[in-house]
mmCIF file of C-alpha atoms in Angstrom:
data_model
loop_
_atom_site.group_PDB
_atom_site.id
_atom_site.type_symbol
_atom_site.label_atom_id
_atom_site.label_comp_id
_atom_site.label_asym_id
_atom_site.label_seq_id
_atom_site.Cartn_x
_atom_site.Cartn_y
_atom_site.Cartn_z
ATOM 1 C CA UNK A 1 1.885 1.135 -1.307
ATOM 2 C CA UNK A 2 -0.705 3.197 -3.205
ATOM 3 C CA UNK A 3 -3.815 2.942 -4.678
ATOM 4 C CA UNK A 4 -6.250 4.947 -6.834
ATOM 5 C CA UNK A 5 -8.799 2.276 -7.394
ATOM 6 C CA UNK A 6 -11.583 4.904 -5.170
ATOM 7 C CA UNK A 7 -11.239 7.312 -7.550
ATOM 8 C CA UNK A 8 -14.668 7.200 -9.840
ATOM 9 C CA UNK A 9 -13.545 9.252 -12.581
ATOM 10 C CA UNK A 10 -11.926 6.774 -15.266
ATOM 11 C CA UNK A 11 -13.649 4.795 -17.301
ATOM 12 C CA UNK A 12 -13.776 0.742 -17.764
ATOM 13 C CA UNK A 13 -12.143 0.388 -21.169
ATOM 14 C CA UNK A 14 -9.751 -2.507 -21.311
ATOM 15 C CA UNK A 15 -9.847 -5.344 -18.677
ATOM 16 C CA UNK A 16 -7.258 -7.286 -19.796
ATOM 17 C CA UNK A 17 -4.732 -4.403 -20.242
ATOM 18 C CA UNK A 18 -5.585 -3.555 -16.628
ATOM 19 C CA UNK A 19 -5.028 -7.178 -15.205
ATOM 20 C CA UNK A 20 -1.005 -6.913 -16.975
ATOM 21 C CA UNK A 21 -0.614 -3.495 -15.465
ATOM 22 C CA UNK A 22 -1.401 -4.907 -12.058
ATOM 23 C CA UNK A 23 0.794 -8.059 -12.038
ATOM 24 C CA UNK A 24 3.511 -5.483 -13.342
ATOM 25 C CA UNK A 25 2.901 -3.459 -10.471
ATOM 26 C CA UNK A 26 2.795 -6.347 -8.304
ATOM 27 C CA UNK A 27 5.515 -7.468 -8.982
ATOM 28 C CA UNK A 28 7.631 -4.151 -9.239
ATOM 29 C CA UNK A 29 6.197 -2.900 -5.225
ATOM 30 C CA UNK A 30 8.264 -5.874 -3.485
ATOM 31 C CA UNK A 31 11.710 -4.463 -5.287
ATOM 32 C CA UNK A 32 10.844 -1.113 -3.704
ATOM 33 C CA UNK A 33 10.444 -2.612 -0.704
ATOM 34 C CA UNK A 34 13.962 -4.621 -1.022
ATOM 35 C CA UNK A 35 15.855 -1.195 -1.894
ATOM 36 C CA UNK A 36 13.765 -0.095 1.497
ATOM 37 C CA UNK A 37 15.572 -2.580 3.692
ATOM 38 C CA UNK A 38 18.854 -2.387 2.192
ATOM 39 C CA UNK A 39 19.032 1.573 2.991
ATOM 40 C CA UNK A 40 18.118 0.889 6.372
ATOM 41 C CA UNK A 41 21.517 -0.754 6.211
ATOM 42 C CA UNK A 42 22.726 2.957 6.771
ATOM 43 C CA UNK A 43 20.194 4.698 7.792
ATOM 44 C CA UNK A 44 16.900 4.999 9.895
ATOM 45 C CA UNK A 45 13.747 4.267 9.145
ATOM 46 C CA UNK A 46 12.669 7.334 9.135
ATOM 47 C CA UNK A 47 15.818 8.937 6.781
ATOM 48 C CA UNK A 48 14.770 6.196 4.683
ATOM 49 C CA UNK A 49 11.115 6.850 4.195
ATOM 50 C CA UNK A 50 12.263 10.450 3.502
ATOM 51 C CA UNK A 51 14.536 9.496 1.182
ATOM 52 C CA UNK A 52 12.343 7.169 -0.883
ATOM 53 C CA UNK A 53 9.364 10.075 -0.497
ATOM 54 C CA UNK A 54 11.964 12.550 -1.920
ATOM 55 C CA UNK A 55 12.889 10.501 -4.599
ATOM 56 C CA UNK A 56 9.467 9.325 -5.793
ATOM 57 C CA UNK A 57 8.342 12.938 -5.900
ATOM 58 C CA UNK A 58 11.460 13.638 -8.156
ATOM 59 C CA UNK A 59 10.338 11.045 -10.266
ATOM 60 C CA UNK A 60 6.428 11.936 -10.390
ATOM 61 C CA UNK A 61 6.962 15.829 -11.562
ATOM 62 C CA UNK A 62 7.696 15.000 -14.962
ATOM 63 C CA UNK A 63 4.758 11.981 -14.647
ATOM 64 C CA UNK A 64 2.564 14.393 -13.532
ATOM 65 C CA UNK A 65 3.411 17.111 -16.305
ATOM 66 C CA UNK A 66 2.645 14.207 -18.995
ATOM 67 C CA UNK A 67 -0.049 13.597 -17.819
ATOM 68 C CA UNK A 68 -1.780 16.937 -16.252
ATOM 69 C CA UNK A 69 -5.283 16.795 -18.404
ATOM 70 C CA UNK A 70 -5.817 13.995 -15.690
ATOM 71 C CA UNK A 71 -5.217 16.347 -12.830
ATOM 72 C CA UNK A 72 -8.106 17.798 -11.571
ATOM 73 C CA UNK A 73 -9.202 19.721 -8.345
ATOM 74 C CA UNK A 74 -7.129 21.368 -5.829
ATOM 75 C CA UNK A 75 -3.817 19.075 -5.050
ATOM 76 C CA UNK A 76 -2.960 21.303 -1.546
ATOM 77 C CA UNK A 77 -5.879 20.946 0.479
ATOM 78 C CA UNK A 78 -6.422 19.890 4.358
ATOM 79 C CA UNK A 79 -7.539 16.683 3.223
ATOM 80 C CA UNK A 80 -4.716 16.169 1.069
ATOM 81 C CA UNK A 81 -2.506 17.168 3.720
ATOM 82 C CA UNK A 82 -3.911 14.625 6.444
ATOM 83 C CA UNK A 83 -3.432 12.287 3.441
ATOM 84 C CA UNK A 84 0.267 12.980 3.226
ATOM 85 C CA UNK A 85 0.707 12.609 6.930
ATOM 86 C CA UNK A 86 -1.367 9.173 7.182
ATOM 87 C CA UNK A 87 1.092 8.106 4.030
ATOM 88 C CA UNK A 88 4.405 8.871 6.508
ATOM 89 C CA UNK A 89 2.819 6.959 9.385
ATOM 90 C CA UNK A 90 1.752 4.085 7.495
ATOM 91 C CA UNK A 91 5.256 3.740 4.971
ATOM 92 C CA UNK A 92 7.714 4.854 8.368
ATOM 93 C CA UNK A 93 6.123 1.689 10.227
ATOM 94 C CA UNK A 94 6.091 -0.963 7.095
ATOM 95 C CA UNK A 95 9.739 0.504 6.588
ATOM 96 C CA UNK A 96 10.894 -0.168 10.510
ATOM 97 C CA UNK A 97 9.098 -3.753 10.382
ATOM 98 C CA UNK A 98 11.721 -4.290 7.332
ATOM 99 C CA UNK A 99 14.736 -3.833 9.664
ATOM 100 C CA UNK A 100 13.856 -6.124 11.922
ATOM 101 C CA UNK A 101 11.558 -9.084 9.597
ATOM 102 C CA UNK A 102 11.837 -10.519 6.501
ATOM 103 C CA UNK A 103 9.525 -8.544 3.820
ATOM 104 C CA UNK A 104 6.983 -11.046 3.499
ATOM 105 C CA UNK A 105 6.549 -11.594 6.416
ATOM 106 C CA UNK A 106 5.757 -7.837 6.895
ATOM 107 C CA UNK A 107 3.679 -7.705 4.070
ATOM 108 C CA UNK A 108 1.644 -10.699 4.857
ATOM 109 C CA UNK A 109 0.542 -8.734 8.125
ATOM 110 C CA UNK A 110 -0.135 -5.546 6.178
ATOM 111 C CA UNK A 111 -2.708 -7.696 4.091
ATOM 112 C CA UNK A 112 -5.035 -7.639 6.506
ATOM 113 C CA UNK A 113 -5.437 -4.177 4.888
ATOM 114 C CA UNK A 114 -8.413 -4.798 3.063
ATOM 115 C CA UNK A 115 -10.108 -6.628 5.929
ATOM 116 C CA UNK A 116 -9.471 -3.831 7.621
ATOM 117 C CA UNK A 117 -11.031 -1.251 4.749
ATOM 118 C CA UNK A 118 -14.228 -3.253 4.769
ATOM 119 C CA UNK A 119 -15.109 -3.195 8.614
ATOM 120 C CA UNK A 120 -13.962 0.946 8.205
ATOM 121 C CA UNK A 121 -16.047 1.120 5.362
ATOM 122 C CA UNK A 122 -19.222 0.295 7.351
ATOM 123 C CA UNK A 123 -18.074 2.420 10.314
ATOM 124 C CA UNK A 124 -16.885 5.981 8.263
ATOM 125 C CA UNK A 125 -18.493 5.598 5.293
ATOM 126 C CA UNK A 126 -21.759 3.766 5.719
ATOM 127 C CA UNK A 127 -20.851 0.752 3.097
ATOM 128 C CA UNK A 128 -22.750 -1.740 4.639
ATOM 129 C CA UNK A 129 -21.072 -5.343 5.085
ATOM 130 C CA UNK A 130 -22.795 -8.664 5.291
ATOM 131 C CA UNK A 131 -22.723 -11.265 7.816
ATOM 132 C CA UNK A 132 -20.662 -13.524 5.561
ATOM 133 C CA UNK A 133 -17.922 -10.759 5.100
ATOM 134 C CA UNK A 134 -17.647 -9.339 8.458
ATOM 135 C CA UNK A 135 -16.824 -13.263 9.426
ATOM 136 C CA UNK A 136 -14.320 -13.707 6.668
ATOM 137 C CA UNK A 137 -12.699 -10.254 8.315
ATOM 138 C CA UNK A 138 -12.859 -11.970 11.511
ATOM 139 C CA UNK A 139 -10.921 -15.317 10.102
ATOM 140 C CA UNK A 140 -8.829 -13.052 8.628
ATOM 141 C CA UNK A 141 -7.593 -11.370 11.817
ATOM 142 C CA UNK A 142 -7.185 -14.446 13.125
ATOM 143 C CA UNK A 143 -5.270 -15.309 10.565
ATOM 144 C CA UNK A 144 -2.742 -12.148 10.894
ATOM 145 C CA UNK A 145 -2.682 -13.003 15.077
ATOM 146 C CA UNK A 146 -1.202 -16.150 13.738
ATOM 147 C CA UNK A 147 1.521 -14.414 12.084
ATOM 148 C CA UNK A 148 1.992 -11.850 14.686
ATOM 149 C CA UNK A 149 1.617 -14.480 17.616
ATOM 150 C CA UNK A 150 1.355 -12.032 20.073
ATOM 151 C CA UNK A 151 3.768 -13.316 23.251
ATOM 152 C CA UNK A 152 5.673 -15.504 20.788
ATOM 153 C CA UNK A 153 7.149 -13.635 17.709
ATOM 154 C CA UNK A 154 10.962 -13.504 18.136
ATOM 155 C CA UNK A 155 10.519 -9.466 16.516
ATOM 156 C CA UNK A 156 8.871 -8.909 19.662
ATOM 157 C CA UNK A 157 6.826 -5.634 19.661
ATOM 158 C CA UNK A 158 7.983 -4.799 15.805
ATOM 159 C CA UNK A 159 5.373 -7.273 14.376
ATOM 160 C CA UNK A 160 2.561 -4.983 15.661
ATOM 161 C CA UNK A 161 4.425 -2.472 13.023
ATOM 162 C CA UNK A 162 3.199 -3.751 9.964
ATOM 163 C CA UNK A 163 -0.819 -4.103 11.308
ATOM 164 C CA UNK A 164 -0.444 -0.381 12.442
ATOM 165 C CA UNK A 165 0.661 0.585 9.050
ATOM 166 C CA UNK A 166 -2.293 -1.635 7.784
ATOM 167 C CA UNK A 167 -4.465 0.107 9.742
ATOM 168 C CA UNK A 168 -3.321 3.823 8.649
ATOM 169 C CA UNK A 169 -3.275 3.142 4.919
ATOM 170 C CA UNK A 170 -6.938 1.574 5.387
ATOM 171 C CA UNK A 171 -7.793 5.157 7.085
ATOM 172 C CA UNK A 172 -6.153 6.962 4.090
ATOM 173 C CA UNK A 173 -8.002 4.817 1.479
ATOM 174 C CA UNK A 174 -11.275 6.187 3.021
ATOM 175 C CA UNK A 175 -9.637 9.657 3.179
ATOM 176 C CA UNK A 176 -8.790 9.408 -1.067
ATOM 177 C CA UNK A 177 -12.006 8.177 -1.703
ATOM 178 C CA UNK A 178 -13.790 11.078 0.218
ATOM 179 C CA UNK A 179 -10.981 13.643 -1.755
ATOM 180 C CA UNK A 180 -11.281 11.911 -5.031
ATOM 181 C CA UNK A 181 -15.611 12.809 -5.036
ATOM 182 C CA UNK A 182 -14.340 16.574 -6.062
ATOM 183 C CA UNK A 183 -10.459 15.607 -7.110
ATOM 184 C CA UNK A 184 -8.900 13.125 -9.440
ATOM 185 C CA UNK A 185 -6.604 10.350 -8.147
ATOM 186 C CA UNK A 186 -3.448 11.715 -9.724
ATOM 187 C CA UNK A 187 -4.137 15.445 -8.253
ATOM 188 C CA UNK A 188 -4.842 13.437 -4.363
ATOM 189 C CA UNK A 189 -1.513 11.459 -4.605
ATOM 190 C CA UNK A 190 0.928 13.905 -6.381
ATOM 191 C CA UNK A 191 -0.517 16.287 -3.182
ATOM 192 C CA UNK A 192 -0.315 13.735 -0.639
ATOM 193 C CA UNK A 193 3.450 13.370 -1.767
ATOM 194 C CA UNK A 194 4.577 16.506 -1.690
ATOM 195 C CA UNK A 195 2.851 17.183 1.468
ATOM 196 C CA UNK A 196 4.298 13.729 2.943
ATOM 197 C CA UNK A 197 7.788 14.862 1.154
ATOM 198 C CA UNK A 198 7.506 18.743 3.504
ATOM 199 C CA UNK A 199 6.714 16.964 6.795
ATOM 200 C CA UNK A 200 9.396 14.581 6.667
ATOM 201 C CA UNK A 201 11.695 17.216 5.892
ATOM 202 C CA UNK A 202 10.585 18.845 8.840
ATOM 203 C CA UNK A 203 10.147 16.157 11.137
ATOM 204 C CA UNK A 204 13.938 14.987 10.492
ATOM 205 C CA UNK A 205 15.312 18.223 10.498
ATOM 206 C CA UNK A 206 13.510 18.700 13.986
ATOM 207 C CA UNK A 207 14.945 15.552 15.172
ATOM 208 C CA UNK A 208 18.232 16.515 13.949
ATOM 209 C CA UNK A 209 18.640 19.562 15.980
ATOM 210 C CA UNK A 210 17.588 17.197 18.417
ATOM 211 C CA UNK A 211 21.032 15.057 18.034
ATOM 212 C CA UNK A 212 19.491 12.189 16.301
ATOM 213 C CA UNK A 213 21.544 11.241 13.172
ATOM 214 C CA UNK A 214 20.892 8.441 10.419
ATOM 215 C CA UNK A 215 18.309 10.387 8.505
ATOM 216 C CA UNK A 216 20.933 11.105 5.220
ATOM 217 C CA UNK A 217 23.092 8.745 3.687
ATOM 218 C CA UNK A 218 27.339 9.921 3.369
ATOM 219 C CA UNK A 219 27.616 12.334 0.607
ATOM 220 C CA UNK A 220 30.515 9.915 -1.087
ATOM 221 C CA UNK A 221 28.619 6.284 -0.868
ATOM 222 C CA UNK A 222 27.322 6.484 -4.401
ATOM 223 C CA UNK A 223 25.449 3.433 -3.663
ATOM 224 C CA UNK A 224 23.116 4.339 -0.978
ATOM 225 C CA UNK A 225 22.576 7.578 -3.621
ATOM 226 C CA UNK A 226 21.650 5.213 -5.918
ATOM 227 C CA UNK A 227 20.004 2.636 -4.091
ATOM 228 C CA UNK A 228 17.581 5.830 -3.366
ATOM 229 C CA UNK A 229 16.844 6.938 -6.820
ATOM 230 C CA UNK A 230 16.359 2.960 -7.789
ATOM 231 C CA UNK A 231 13.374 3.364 -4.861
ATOM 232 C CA UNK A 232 12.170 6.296 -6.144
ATOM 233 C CA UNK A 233 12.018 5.172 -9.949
ATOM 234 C CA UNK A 234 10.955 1.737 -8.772
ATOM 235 C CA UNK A 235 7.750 4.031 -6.581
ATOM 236 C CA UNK A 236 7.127 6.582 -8.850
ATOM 237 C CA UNK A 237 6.540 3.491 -11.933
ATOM 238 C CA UNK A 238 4.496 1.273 -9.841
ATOM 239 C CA UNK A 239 2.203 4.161 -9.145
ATOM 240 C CA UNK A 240 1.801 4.359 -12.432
ATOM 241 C CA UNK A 241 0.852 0.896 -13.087
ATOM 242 C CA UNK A 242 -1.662 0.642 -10.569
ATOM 243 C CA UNK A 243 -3.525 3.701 -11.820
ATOM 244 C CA UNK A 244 -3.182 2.591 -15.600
ATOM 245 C CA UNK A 245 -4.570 -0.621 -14.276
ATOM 246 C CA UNK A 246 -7.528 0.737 -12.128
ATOM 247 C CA UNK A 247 -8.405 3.205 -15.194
ATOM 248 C CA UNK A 248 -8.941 0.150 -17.292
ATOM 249 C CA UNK A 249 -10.191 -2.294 -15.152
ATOM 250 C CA UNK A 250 -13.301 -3.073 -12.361
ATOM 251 C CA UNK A 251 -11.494 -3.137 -8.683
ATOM 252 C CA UNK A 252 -12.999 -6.366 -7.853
ATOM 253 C CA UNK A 253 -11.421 -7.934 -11.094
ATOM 254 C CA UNK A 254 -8.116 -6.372 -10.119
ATOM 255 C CA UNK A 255 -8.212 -7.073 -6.082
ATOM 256 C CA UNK A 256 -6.999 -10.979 -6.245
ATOM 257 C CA UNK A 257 -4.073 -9.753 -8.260
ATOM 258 C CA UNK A 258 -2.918 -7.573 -5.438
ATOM 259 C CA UNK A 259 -1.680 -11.275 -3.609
ATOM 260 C CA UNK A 260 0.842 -11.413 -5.942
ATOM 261 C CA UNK A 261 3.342 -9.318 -3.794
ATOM 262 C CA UNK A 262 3.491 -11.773 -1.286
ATOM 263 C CA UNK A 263 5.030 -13.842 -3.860
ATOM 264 C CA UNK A 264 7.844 -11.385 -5.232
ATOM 265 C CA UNK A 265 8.390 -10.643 -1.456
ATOM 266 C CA UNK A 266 9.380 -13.750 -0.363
ATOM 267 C CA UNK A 267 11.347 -14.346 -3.709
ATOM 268 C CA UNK A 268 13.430 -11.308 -3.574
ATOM 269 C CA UNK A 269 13.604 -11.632 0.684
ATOM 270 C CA UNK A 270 15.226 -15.140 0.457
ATOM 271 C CA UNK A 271 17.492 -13.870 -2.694
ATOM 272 C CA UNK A 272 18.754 -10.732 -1.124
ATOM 273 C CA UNK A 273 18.690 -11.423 2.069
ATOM 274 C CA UNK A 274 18.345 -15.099 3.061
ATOM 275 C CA UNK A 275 15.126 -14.839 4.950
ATOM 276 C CA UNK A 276 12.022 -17.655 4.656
ATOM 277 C CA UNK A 277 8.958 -17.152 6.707
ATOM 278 C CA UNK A 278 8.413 -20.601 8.978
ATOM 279 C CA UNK A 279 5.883 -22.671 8.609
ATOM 280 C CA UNK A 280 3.344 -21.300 11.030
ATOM 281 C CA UNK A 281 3.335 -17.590 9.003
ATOM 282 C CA UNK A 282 2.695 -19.654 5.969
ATOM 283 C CA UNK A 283 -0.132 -21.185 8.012
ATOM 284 C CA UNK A 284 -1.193 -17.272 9.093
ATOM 285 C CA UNK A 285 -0.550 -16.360 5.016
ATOM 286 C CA UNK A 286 -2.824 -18.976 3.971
ATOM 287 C CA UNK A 287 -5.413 -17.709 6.007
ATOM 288 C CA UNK A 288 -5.175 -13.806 5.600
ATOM 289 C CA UNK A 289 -5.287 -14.497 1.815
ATOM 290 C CA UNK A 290 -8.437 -17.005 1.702
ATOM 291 C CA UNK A 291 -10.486 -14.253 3.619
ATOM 292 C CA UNK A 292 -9.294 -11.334 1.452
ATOM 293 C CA UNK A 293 -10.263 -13.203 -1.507
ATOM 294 C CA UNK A 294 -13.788 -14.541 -0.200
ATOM 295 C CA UNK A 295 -14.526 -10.570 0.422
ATOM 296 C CA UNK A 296 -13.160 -9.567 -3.023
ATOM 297 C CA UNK A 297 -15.553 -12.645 -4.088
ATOM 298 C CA UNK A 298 -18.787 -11.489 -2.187
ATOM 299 C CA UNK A 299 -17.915 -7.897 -3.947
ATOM 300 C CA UNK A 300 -18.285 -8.803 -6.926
ATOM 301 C CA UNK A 301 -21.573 -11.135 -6.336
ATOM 302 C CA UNK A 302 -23.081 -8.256 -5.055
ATOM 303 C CA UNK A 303 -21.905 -5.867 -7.715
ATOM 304 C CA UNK A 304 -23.539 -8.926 -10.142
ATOM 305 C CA UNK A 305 -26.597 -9.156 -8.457
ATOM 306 C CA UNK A 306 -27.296 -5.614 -6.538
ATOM 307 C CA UNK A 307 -30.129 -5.385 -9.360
ATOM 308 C CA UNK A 308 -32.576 -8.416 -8.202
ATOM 309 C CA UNK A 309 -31.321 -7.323 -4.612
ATOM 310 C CA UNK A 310 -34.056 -5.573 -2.437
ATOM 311 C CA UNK A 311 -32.452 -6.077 0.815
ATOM 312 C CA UNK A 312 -28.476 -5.151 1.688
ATOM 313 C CA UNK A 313 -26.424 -7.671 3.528
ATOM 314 C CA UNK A 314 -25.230 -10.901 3.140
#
């Protein structure tokens, strides 16, 4: 999961076009996330988020060579490089709640992501919140406790997974926003990758020495080989959505949109692999998305009104 939408330096040109990139891209993330799960058939979690990290910089090169007049600032950088390591923490734990959970599932705990970004927001960046949001951030936890149910979940310890990658990518998006004031989005990701892409390599081949296996699939099973470079295609385009659709449209027009992956998820989850959240995580679904959108909603009333406003806070 990326996102450039903190990046400041495109322009607002065409709404609409940016609303079809997003569903596209919304759509596309869960089948990245299916080819996820099925290589962890064969191999680890952590082989596998190498894997897909390899292959998405593979496909991003020749992206990135199309498209260099948007690249702009230095792409190797500390920050960039703390980027790159937040993105292996954050992918590595949504990747090992896959194994164990059905995808939606997973991802309906990782949307407490943007409840998350708001209450970091306040803390790191100084974005004040409102009372009104800062409640629909607590519903919303609530709402992801539901789904996690703490004491209860038969995953056990594994559902905490997808809430620490939450967290971590929430930490990253205030990272990219403080790298894209002097950097464009493309340069922070197609660094963060290749960064992410060097420490895996080293992590694994660390490991390896160690006598832990599983990080590379058999050099015969041509289908693992390609189930990687579908993951890396399927990464490499949605990236590529998602910026097309945050360089022509407003964030808050685009955030709703984002809920849509809950939908493939479960689709392709109960397809490929049989799996149906219960009741009870629809209940905890229900409620994670209701507070994201309130807060997407209170966004753009103050972006509307900020103006008349004398006083922050709502």
């Amino acid at each position: 999961m990326q996102n450039p939408s903190l990046s400041p330096e495109m322009p607002v040109i065409r709404p609409d076009s940016g609303m079809l990139y997003m569903i596209a891209a919304m759509l596309l993330l869960p089948v990245g996330d299916t080819l996820a799960k099925l290589l962890s058939e064969t191999m680890n979690p952590l082989g596998v988020t190498m894997s897909r990290i390899l292959a998405q910089a593979l496909f991003l090169a020749p992206v990135a060579w199309v498209l260099r007049r948007r690249l702009r600032g230095s792409m190797f950088s500390p920050v960039v490089a703390l980027s790159g390591g937040l993105l292996i923490v954050s992918l590595t734990s949504l990747i090992t709640a896959f194994t164990v959970m059905p995808i939606a599932t997973a991802i309906a705990i990782f949307f407490v992501e943007p409840l998350i970004l708001t209450l970091l927001a306040g803390l790191m960046l100084g974005e004040r919140a409102g009372p009104r949001r800062l409640i629909a951030v607590g519903v919303g936890l609530i709402g992801a406790l539901i789904v996690i149910r703490p004491g209860f979940s038969s995953y056990g310890w594994a559902t905490l997974l997808p809430l620490v990658s939450a967290v971590v990518y929430a930490i990253n998006m205030i990272i990219l926003k403080r790298a894209s004031a002097t950097r464009s989005a493309l340069t922070v990701q197609c660094g963060a990758t290749v960064y992410a892409a060097l420490g895996l390599m080293v992590i694994t081949g660390g490991l390896h020495l160690a006598g832990m296996t599983g990080f590379t699939p058999q050099t015969a099973d041509l289908r693992v080989w390609a189930l990687i470079l579908c993951a890396g295609a399927v990464a490499a385009t949605s990236f590529v959505l998602v910026a097309e659709a945050y360089r022509n449209a407003d964030a808050t027009a685009l955030a709703p949109f984002q809920y849509l992956e809950i939908v493939t998820a479960t689709a392709l989850g109960f397809l490929v692999f049989g799996d149906f959240p219960d009741a009870l995580t629809w209940v905890g679904v229900a409620i994670i998305l209701g507070s994201g959108v309130y807060i997407f909603h209170r966004e753009q009333l103050s972006t509307t009104r900020a103006p008349r406003r004398k006083r922050g806070g709502r």
